[in-house]
Amino acid sequence: MAAFMKAVQTRTSMNGITKLFTNLSLTSSVIESPKRAFLRSTPTLHCAFIHLTSERRDLMEFFDDPKNWGKNEVRVGRSWKKDELRLKSNSDLHKLWFVLLKERNMLMTMEEACNNANEIFPNPERLNKVQDSMSNLESIVRERNRAYHLLETGQTGERPGKLVYNCLGLRFYYQMRQYSIPKFVNTKWYKTHLFGFGGYATRKFLRLYREQLWNKKRKARTRNKNRVAMLMRKFPNMDLEAVKEQFPDVDIEKTKASKRAKSHTVPV
Amino acid sequence: MRLTSSLLRRVGEWSKKYANLPDSYIERAMAQVYWKTPKKPNYLPRTIERKRFRFSIHRPWTSQFHRDNAPGKSHKFVHVEPIKDWNFFRGDRVEVLVGKDKGKQGIVKDIYQERNWIIVEGLNTKLECQKIGKKYPSIYMQQEQPLLVTSQVQLVDPSDMQATPVEWRFTEDGHRVRVSVRSGRIIPIPVSSQETIDYKLPQLYLEQAKDTTKADMEKITFEPALKTFEMDIMEKMDIKEDRVPKKFYWY
């Protein structure tokens, strides 16, 4: 009992201390330590108990530091690159993910709040920077898991899938699902998953569909050819290798000889 | 077709260099989606959006660009001469070959690769009248106009300070350099070409309050172990998984 009382006492005193600290940091503008350093560091295990972010656990965590309110500019660095994330341990990545997630929530809330208040949301590219970092982080985690599974089982360990044809004869990537019963028992699955095609109507549809695709391709080719001809007419001293690079499917020599490529002015 | 449309809406590498914005943001800021199919199985993923943009001296993420490319507004197609290598960088000394400032030399201030344009500081200007309001008198300002890199400007050879055509060659060490065709002298790429709105040079970047410190970023904490990410995290957080998963089939 005594030990329990002691623990309660220490806890209350600790609470008092933390309150004191938060008060201090709120009042004093001399201390420059950032209260909510979100992207700051990914604390490693030995210093995991040092929190740079003040633990407020209230709705205000969804908002930015009041210092940044009404500012025209909030400067931040770039997003995390994949190569930098490869240096970090799994637990660091795990922590960084939540740091980024909190930052993203904060930015989205601030964007909404700024829109509602009819104010400028400073540096909206921050959202993209956080999202880029998060997608990079996700790909690194995936990379590590793939490596483990490939080493252990010879398979990627990811959700399997395959290219199949639907009833219209269009090919798509079917992502498989997990089922508790085997395929041959699952009669309902066979009713809803009709792969493969056949019949006169489907073949007619496919013919017309392919014609459409072909027409698009043909038009693009003609467009490019005309564009090159116009370029030749407008810029007679043009670098033809650069044209070849930009329009690889156009026959440069043939286009050059064409009537369309000739200008009515005398070349200088 | 998709290739052509992506070529048309591409923002040049050197035009976006100074702003130091992520590509995904530039794409988001530029996009004008009029209709997008809902994310449901009975819809094919289709979008109706603006494909042809008019690039001018306004950057794609600015409101002026949006005004230029307002919905329903169409422009005459602009033919842009393809160039193999971009030769003009911020801070380069160039000579103007046309216009009222013909023969004068200046420093490259802005690059617009989508139109093959550069703006030379203080040269090729136009008087522009800026009206502030009825109460106040309007202001006349000298505004630099863009110049075509293919015909209207040339780089200056540092050996004799004369305009010269350039080409890219390799040095003995394998570095790719710009060389003056006339004198064969290397024209170094200026340091200010690396400048962005955030820093003069990448190594001179001042860390901001929200940034990860360089030391923290460079610290190697990864230790290879025969575990998946989830296994490692569960071990670190003392989570024991004793449930046996049911047998399942993938199909």
XYZ file of C-alpha atoms in Angstrom:
519
model
C 0.000 0.000 0.000
C 2.782 2.317 1.016
C 4.583 1.629 -2.228
C 1.421 2.388 -4.165
C 0.965 5.704 -2.306
C 4.568 6.573 -3.060
C 4.049 5.840 -6.719
C 0.940 8.029 -6.800
C 2.834 10.819 -5.086
C 5.724 10.680 -7.505
C 3.260 10.664 -10.376
C 1.513 13.786 -9.121
C 4.822 15.517 -8.562
C 5.886 14.541 -12.077
C 2.672 16.004 -13.413
C 3.454 19.216 -11.552
C 6.889 19.354 -13.112
C 5.587 18.794 -16.623
C 2.980 21.504 -16.059
C 5.723 23.817 -14.884
C 7.722 23.096 -18.018
C 4.819 23.681 -20.351
C 4.071 26.937 -18.560
C 7.665 27.974 -18.916
C 7.799 27.228 -22.584
C 4.504 28.991 -23.157
C 5.489 32.201 -21.413
C 9.134 32.594 -22.235
C 9.870 33.686 -25.743
C 13.592 33.607 -25.066
C 13.894 29.836 -25.331
C 14.121 29.096 -29.014
C 13.599 25.358 -28.788
C 10.791 24.454 -31.175
C 7.874 23.001 -29.270
C 6.494 20.931 -32.061
C 9.429 19.748 -34.066
C 7.576 17.212 -36.147
C 10.089 16.385 -38.808
C 12.980 16.904 -36.485
C 14.427 13.656 -35.385
C 13.615 10.044 -35.287
C 14.656 9.289 -31.736
C 16.589 6.086 -31.428
C 15.858 3.639 -28.664
C 18.270 4.951 -26.064
C 16.804 8.431 -26.193
C 13.224 7.442 -26.882
C 12.040 9.004 -23.643
C 13.050 12.504 -24.663
C 10.021 13.912 -26.384
C 10.577 16.988 -28.468
C 6.872 17.268 -29.074
C 4.975 18.373 -26.042
C 2.338 15.842 -25.161
C -0.870 17.751 -25.066
C -3.258 15.055 -26.136
C -5.956 17.488 -27.078
C -7.564 18.689 -30.265
C -5.020 21.495 -30.618
C -2.503 18.878 -31.767
C -4.358 18.974 -35.062
C -3.353 22.606 -35.486
C -0.025 24.173 -36.215
C 2.054 26.025 -33.692
C 0.288 29.350 -32.969
C 3.563 31.032 -33.932
C 2.914 30.008 -37.530
C -0.653 31.240 -37.663
C -1.312 34.046 -40.103
C 2.164 33.763 -41.578
C 2.692 34.080 -45.307
C 5.526 31.613 -45.328
C 6.497 28.580 -43.281
C 9.837 27.346 -44.531
C 10.619 23.643 -44.423
C 13.217 21.439 -46.092
C 12.638 18.732 -48.659
C 11.045 15.330 -48.251
C 12.865 12.175 -47.153
C 14.605 10.372 -49.982
C 14.539 6.605 -50.350
C 18.291 6.328 -49.887
C 18.093 8.180 -46.588
C 15.259 6.008 -45.347
C 17.249 2.860 -46.178
C 19.710 3.854 -43.438
C 17.045 3.768 -40.743
C 16.009 0.869 -38.583
C 12.486 -0.515 -38.649
C 11.532 1.074 -35.345
C 12.835 4.432 -36.537
C 10.737 4.132 -39.683
C 7.759 3.206 -37.537
C 8.202 6.334 -35.443
C 8.859 8.508 -38.458
C 5.653 7.246 -40.043
C 3.602 8.544 -37.139
C 5.506 11.823 -37.083
C 4.674 12.258 -40.779
C 1.090 11.144 -40.273
C 0.605 13.713 -37.507
C 2.167 16.381 -39.676
C -0.093 15.456 -42.583
C -3.180 15.589 -40.364
C -2.036 18.937 -39.046
C -1.476 20.321 -42.553
C -4.835 19.115 -43.807
C -6.576 20.615 -40.794
C -4.727 23.889 -41.253
C -5.620 23.965 -44.929
C -9.277 23.468 -44.118
C -9.151 26.042 -41.304
C -7.410 28.587 -43.538
C -9.986 28.051 -46.277
C -12.821 28.506 -43.806
C -11.260 31.666 -42.388
C -10.579 32.916 -45.924
C -6.862 33.146 -45.289
C -3.789 32.024 -47.169
C -2.544 28.550 -46.335
C 1.220 29.104 -46.336
C 3.408 26.792 -48.427
C 0.853 24.215 -49.594
C 3.713 22.160 -51.080
C 4.399 20.937 -47.529
C 1.514 18.506 -47.976
C 3.162 17.019 -51.043
C 6.508 16.843 -49.290
C 4.971 14.860 -46.432
C 3.065 12.622 -48.821
C 6.199 11.953 -50.866
C 8.075 11.043 -47.695
C 5.286 8.715 -46.633
C 5.130 6.942 -49.963
C 8.927 6.600 -49.965
C 8.811 5.160 -46.465
C 6.097 2.704 -47.441
C 8.106 1.520 -50.417
C 11.162 0.946 -48.211
C 9.132 -1.150 -45.757
C 7.771 -3.114 -48.691
C 11.270 -3.585 -50.053
C 12.470 -5.037 -46.750
C 9.499 -7.363 -46.438
C 9.933 -8.536 -50.010
C 13.601 -9.257 -49.356
C 12.733 -11.329 -46.269
C 10.048 -13.332 -48.050
C 12.170 -13.912 -51.140
C 14.994 -15.179 -48.986
C 12.833 -17.401 -46.824
C 10.177 -18.674 -49.211
C 11.319 -17.706 -52.692
C 8.127 -15.672 -53.158
C 7.484 -12.010 -52.673
C 4.900 -12.534 -49.934
C 2.692 -9.860 -51.413
C -0.892 -10.078 -52.521
C -0.802 -12.241 -55.647
C -2.503 -11.352 -58.884
C -2.580 -12.242 -62.536
C -3.511 -10.789 -65.892
C -6.919 -12.047 -67.008
C -9.498 -11.223 -69.640
C -12.926 -10.063 -68.579
C -16.178 -10.892 -70.426
C -15.650 -7.938 -72.769
C -12.282 -9.305 -73.814
C -10.304 -6.550 -72.100
C -7.240 -7.571 -70.171
C -6.861 -6.421 -66.579
C -4.843 -7.261 -63.503
C -6.894 -9.364 -61.128
C -5.804 -9.098 -57.519
C -6.495 -12.331 -55.678
C -8.253 -12.516 -52.333
C -8.093 -14.821 -49.361
C -10.897 -17.363 -49.020
C -11.533 -19.870 -46.282
C -12.699 -22.569 -48.691
C -10.865 -23.874 -51.744
C -11.761 -22.656 -55.194
C -13.509 -25.749 -56.484
C -15.941 -25.724 -53.553
C -16.749 -22.049 -53.933
C -19.535 -22.132 -56.529
C -20.583 -18.568 -55.751
C -17.130 -17.308 -56.698
C -17.405 -18.904 -60.138
C -20.718 -17.115 -60.693
C -19.308 -13.667 -59.927
C -15.847 -14.069 -61.460
C -16.364 -14.686 -65.124
C -13.040 -14.564 -66.897
C -12.520 -15.233 -70.565
C -14.692 -14.247 -73.455
C -16.260 -15.525 -76.608
C -19.153 -15.073 -78.988
C -19.987 -12.900 -81.937
C -21.008 -9.787 -79.997
C -17.798 -9.670 -77.984
C -15.685 -10.127 -81.072
C -17.519 -7.288 -82.790
C -17.069 -5.083 -79.753
C -13.368 -5.870 -79.632
C -13.003 -5.120 -83.337
C -14.584 -1.706 -82.917
C -12.646 -1.041 -79.725
C -9.348 -1.876 -81.384
C -10.274 0.328 -84.292
C -10.783 3.168 -81.872
C -7.397 2.581 -80.265
C -5.775 2.303 -83.669
C -7.378 5.565 -84.806
C -6.053 7.322 -81.744
C -2.583 6.016 -82.488
C -2.829 6.954 -86.138
C -4.009 10.458 -85.320
C -1.160 10.917 -82.864
C 1.313 9.794 -85.528
C -0.099 12.180 -88.106
C -0.159 14.963 -85.571
C 3.480 14.408 -84.711
C 4.422 14.281 -88.384
C 2.635 17.572 -89.047
C 4.180 19.087 -85.989
C 7.673 18.190 -87.163
C 6.880 19.597 -90.612
C 5.675 22.849 -89.077
C 8.790 23.020 -86.917
C 10.944 22.550 -90.022
C 9.061 25.313 -91.762
C 9.297 27.718 -88.835
C 12.850 26.950 -87.805
C 14.876 26.028 -90.924
C 18.161 25.890 -88.989
C 16.798 23.499 -86.386
C 18.874 20.722 -84.837
C 17.385 17.598 -86.428
C 18.841 15.267 -83.822
C 16.877 17.044 -81.132
C 13.735 16.584 -83.213
C 14.526 12.896 -83.594
C 14.855 12.666 -79.830
C 11.557 14.381 -79.136
C 9.580 12.684 -81.921
C 11.133 9.218 -82.255
C 8.337 7.774 -84.427
C 8.598 10.409 -87.176
C 10.643 9.764 -90.310
C 12.699 12.960 -90.393
C 14.140 12.583 -93.901
C 10.754 11.885 -95.435
C 9.136 14.787 -93.613
C 11.941 17.091 -94.672
C 11.314 16.304 -98.305
C 7.576 16.837 -97.970
C 5.834 19.890 -99.349
C 4.399 20.730 -95.967
C 7.841 21.294 -94.480
C 8.854 23.864 -97.074
C 8.491 27.496 -96.221
C 7.311 30.001 -98.808
C 10.141 32.303 -97.805
C 13.657 31.958 -99.145
C 15.835 30.209 -96.550
C 18.516 32.471 -95.141
C -1.150 10.389 -77.616
C -0.453 10.222 -73.947
C 3.214 10.857 -74.635
C 2.460 14.005 -76.607
C 0.154 15.377 -73.957
C 2.726 14.690 -71.269
C 5.325 16.458 -73.409
C 3.055 19.455 -73.763
C 2.441 19.862 -70.074
C 5.997 19.168 -68.972
C 7.707 21.888 -66.978
C 11.389 22.180 -67.766
C 13.977 21.128 -65.223
C 15.712 24.493 -65.131
C 12.494 26.501 -65.029
C 11.452 24.890 -61.774
C 14.927 24.738 -60.277
C 14.792 28.104 -58.496
C 11.400 27.528 -56.852
C 12.612 24.238 -55.301
C 9.122 22.731 -55.257
C 8.371 19.000 -55.395
C 7.150 17.761 -58.781
C 4.001 16.348 -57.279
C 3.057 19.809 -56.026
C 3.658 21.394 -59.429
C 1.457 18.744 -61.002
C -1.250 19.300 -58.399
C -1.106 23.067 -58.765
C -1.302 22.849 -62.553
C -4.051 20.261 -62.827
C -7.462 21.341 -64.046
C -9.735 18.343 -63.680
C -13.237 18.986 -64.967
C -14.663 15.522 -64.489
C -13.416 12.371 -62.869
C -15.225 9.054 -62.756
C -16.079 7.846 -59.245
C -13.905 5.161 -57.746
C -16.412 2.376 -58.169
C -16.162 -0.942 -59.961
C -18.735 0.021 -62.570
C -16.644 2.978 -63.758
C -13.489 2.916 -65.793
C -10.840 5.303 -64.496
C -11.350 8.293 -66.768
C -10.660 11.987 -66.276
C -11.524 14.975 -68.345
C -8.899 17.583 -67.739
C -6.963 20.299 -69.440
C -4.157 18.846 -71.515
C -2.754 21.797 -73.395
C -1.362 24.571 -71.282
C -0.049 27.911 -72.362
C 3.294 28.567 -70.758
C 4.422 32.159 -70.477
C 6.521 34.088 -68.003
C 4.134 33.050 -65.223
C 5.135 29.944 -63.325
C 2.662 27.032 -63.425
C 1.878 27.218 -59.697
C 0.962 30.911 -59.691
C -2.451 32.505 -59.937
C -1.405 34.378 -63.099
C -0.838 31.036 -64.792
C -4.340 29.982 -63.752
C -5.722 33.214 -65.177
C -3.882 32.549 -68.452
C -5.261 29.010 -68.536
C -8.727 29.683 -67.133
C -11.302 26.963 -67.860
C -12.778 27.436 -71.308
C -9.849 29.499 -72.522
C -7.954 28.140 -75.496
C -4.799 29.437 -77.115
C -3.177 29.110 -80.458
C -0.645 26.308 -80.483
C 2.876 27.548 -79.894
C 5.636 25.737 -81.777
C 8.761 25.424 -79.668
C 11.998 24.457 -81.327
C 13.400 21.244 -79.810
C 16.804 21.707 -78.229
C 19.197 18.908 -77.418
C 21.087 20.447 -74.514
C 20.136 23.434 -72.461
C 23.028 25.895 -72.447
C 21.821 28.844 -70.415
C 21.851 28.882 -66.633
C 21.084 31.426 -63.966
C 23.992 33.808 -63.602
C 25.462 33.227 -67.064
C 26.793 36.251 -68.935
C 25.093 36.509 -72.309
C 25.046 38.907 -75.209
C 21.773 40.079 -76.714
C 21.772 39.768 -80.507
C 18.538 41.562 -81.334
C 16.413 44.519 -80.325
C 17.278 47.858 -78.870
C 19.884 46.338 -76.585
C 21.689 44.530 -79.399
C 25.332 43.962 -78.544
C 24.866 44.533 -74.824
C 25.815 41.926 -72.258
C 23.879 40.940 -69.174
C 23.258 38.232 -66.612
C 20.600 35.539 -67.008
C 17.898 36.039 -64.401
C 15.092 33.653 -65.256
C 14.745 30.536 -67.378
C 11.588 29.342 -69.118
C 12.506 26.092 -70.805
C 8.965 25.392 -71.987
C 9.262 28.305 -74.413
C 13.062 28.349 -74.911
C 13.126 31.687 -73.184
C 15.483 33.428 -70.823
C 15.243 36.820 -69.195
C 18.415 38.891 -69.103
C 18.673 41.266 -66.195
C 17.949 44.852 -67.248
C 18.067 44.193 -70.983
C 15.399 43.955 -73.660
C 12.969 45.916 -71.543
C 9.587 47.401 -72.232
C 7.962 50.325 -70.442
C 4.880 49.070 -68.704
C 2.251 51.233 -67.119
C 0.951 49.981 -63.800
C -2.271 51.561 -62.671
C -2.783 51.554 -58.932
C -6.145 53.309 -58.744
C -7.995 56.396 -59.818
C -6.698 58.433 -56.885
C -3.034 57.824 -57.525
C -0.904 58.443 -60.557
C 0.143 55.309 -62.420
C 3.702 54.042 -62.337
C 5.841 53.276 -65.357
C 8.223 50.381 -64.923
C 10.891 48.866 -67.104
C 9.938 45.224 -67.546
C 12.397 42.733 -68.996
C 11.005 40.759 -71.899
C 11.976 37.148 -72.630
C 14.539 36.306 -75.316
C 14.722 33.163 -77.437
C 17.810 31.139 -76.634
C 18.042 29.688 -80.127
C 18.551 32.926 -82.018
C 18.327 36.022 -79.866
C 21.099 35.524 -77.290
C 24.512 33.930 -77.164
C 26.834 33.038 -74.325
C 29.899 35.204 -73.717
C 33.339 33.650 -74.066
C 35.293 34.540 -70.890
C 38.605 34.736 -72.768
C 37.697 37.671 -75.007
C 34.249 38.690 -73.701
C 32.676 38.185 -77.113
C 29.517 36.265 -77.922
C 30.090 32.721 -79.089
C 28.150 29.558 -79.907
C 28.876 26.716 -77.486
C 28.955 22.957 -77.479
C 29.211 20.288 -74.806
C 32.383 18.233 -74.620
C 34.067 15.918 -72.159
C 37.251 16.779 -70.312
C 40.059 14.305 -69.638
C 38.512 13.577 -66.223
C 35.193 12.705 -67.800
C 33.344 15.862 -66.794
C 30.897 17.294 -69.264
C 31.612 20.973 -69.866
C 30.460 23.820 -72.066
C 33.100 24.855 -74.544
C 33.234 27.967 -76.666
C 33.285 26.908 -80.331
C 35.372 29.915 -81.366
C 38.225 29.767 -78.852
C 37.828 26.271 -77.384
C 37.809 27.679 -73.882
C 35.644 26.127 -71.180
C 32.745 28.315 -70.072
C 32.153 27.293 -66.459
C 28.604 26.866 -65.210
C 28.024 29.622 -62.638
C 27.517 28.816 -58.986
C 24.293 30.780 -58.941
C 22.707 28.150 -61.175
C 22.346 26.045 -58.018
C 20.586 28.823 -56.171
C 17.013 28.330 -55.087
C 14.568 30.388 -53.090
C 15.617 28.425 -49.976
C 19.387 28.544 -50.298
C 22.247 30.016 -52.304
C 24.042 26.672 -52.367
C 22.803 23.291 -51.146
C 25.484 23.130 -48.452
C 24.600 26.621 -47.205
C 21.007 25.670 -46.373
C 19.938 26.890 -42.951
C 17.982 24.283 -41.055
C 14.490 25.394 -40.159
C 12.507 24.629 -37.037
C 10.589 21.716 -38.538
C 13.530 20.072 -40.289
C 15.350 16.925 -39.295
C 18.923 17.797 -38.411
C 21.631 16.620 -40.757
C 23.290 14.495 -38.078
C 20.009 12.728 -37.323
C 19.380 12.157 -40.977
C 22.815 10.666 -41.622
C 22.826 8.401 -38.579
C 22.799 4.765 -39.676
C 20.487 2.812 -37.393
C 19.676 -0.002 -39.777
C 20.833 -3.417 -38.691
C 20.109 -6.273 -41.035
C 18.111 -9.062 -39.423
C 16.095 -11.947 -40.767
C 12.759 -10.354 -39.922
C 9.978 -8.571 -41.686
C 9.111 -5.056 -40.660
C 6.094 -6.250 -38.694
C 8.033 -8.983 -36.908
C 10.693 -6.499 -35.869
C 8.191 -3.960 -34.570
C 6.267 -6.616 -32.659
C 9.467 -7.786 -31.041
C 10.454 -4.261 -30.065
C 7.014 -3.543 -28.599
C 6.739 -6.912 -26.849
C 3.702 -8.029 -28.755
C 3.301 -11.780 -28.723
C 1.191 -13.332 -31.403
C -0.102 -16.716 -30.234
C -3.192 -16.949 -32.386
C -2.958 -19.514 -35.127
C -4.260 -18.197 -38.435
C -7.001 -20.179 -40.105
C -6.177 -21.942 -43.318
C -6.967 -19.856 -46.345
C -6.716 -20.062 -50.108
C -5.639 -17.369 -52.547
C -7.707 -17.076 -55.698
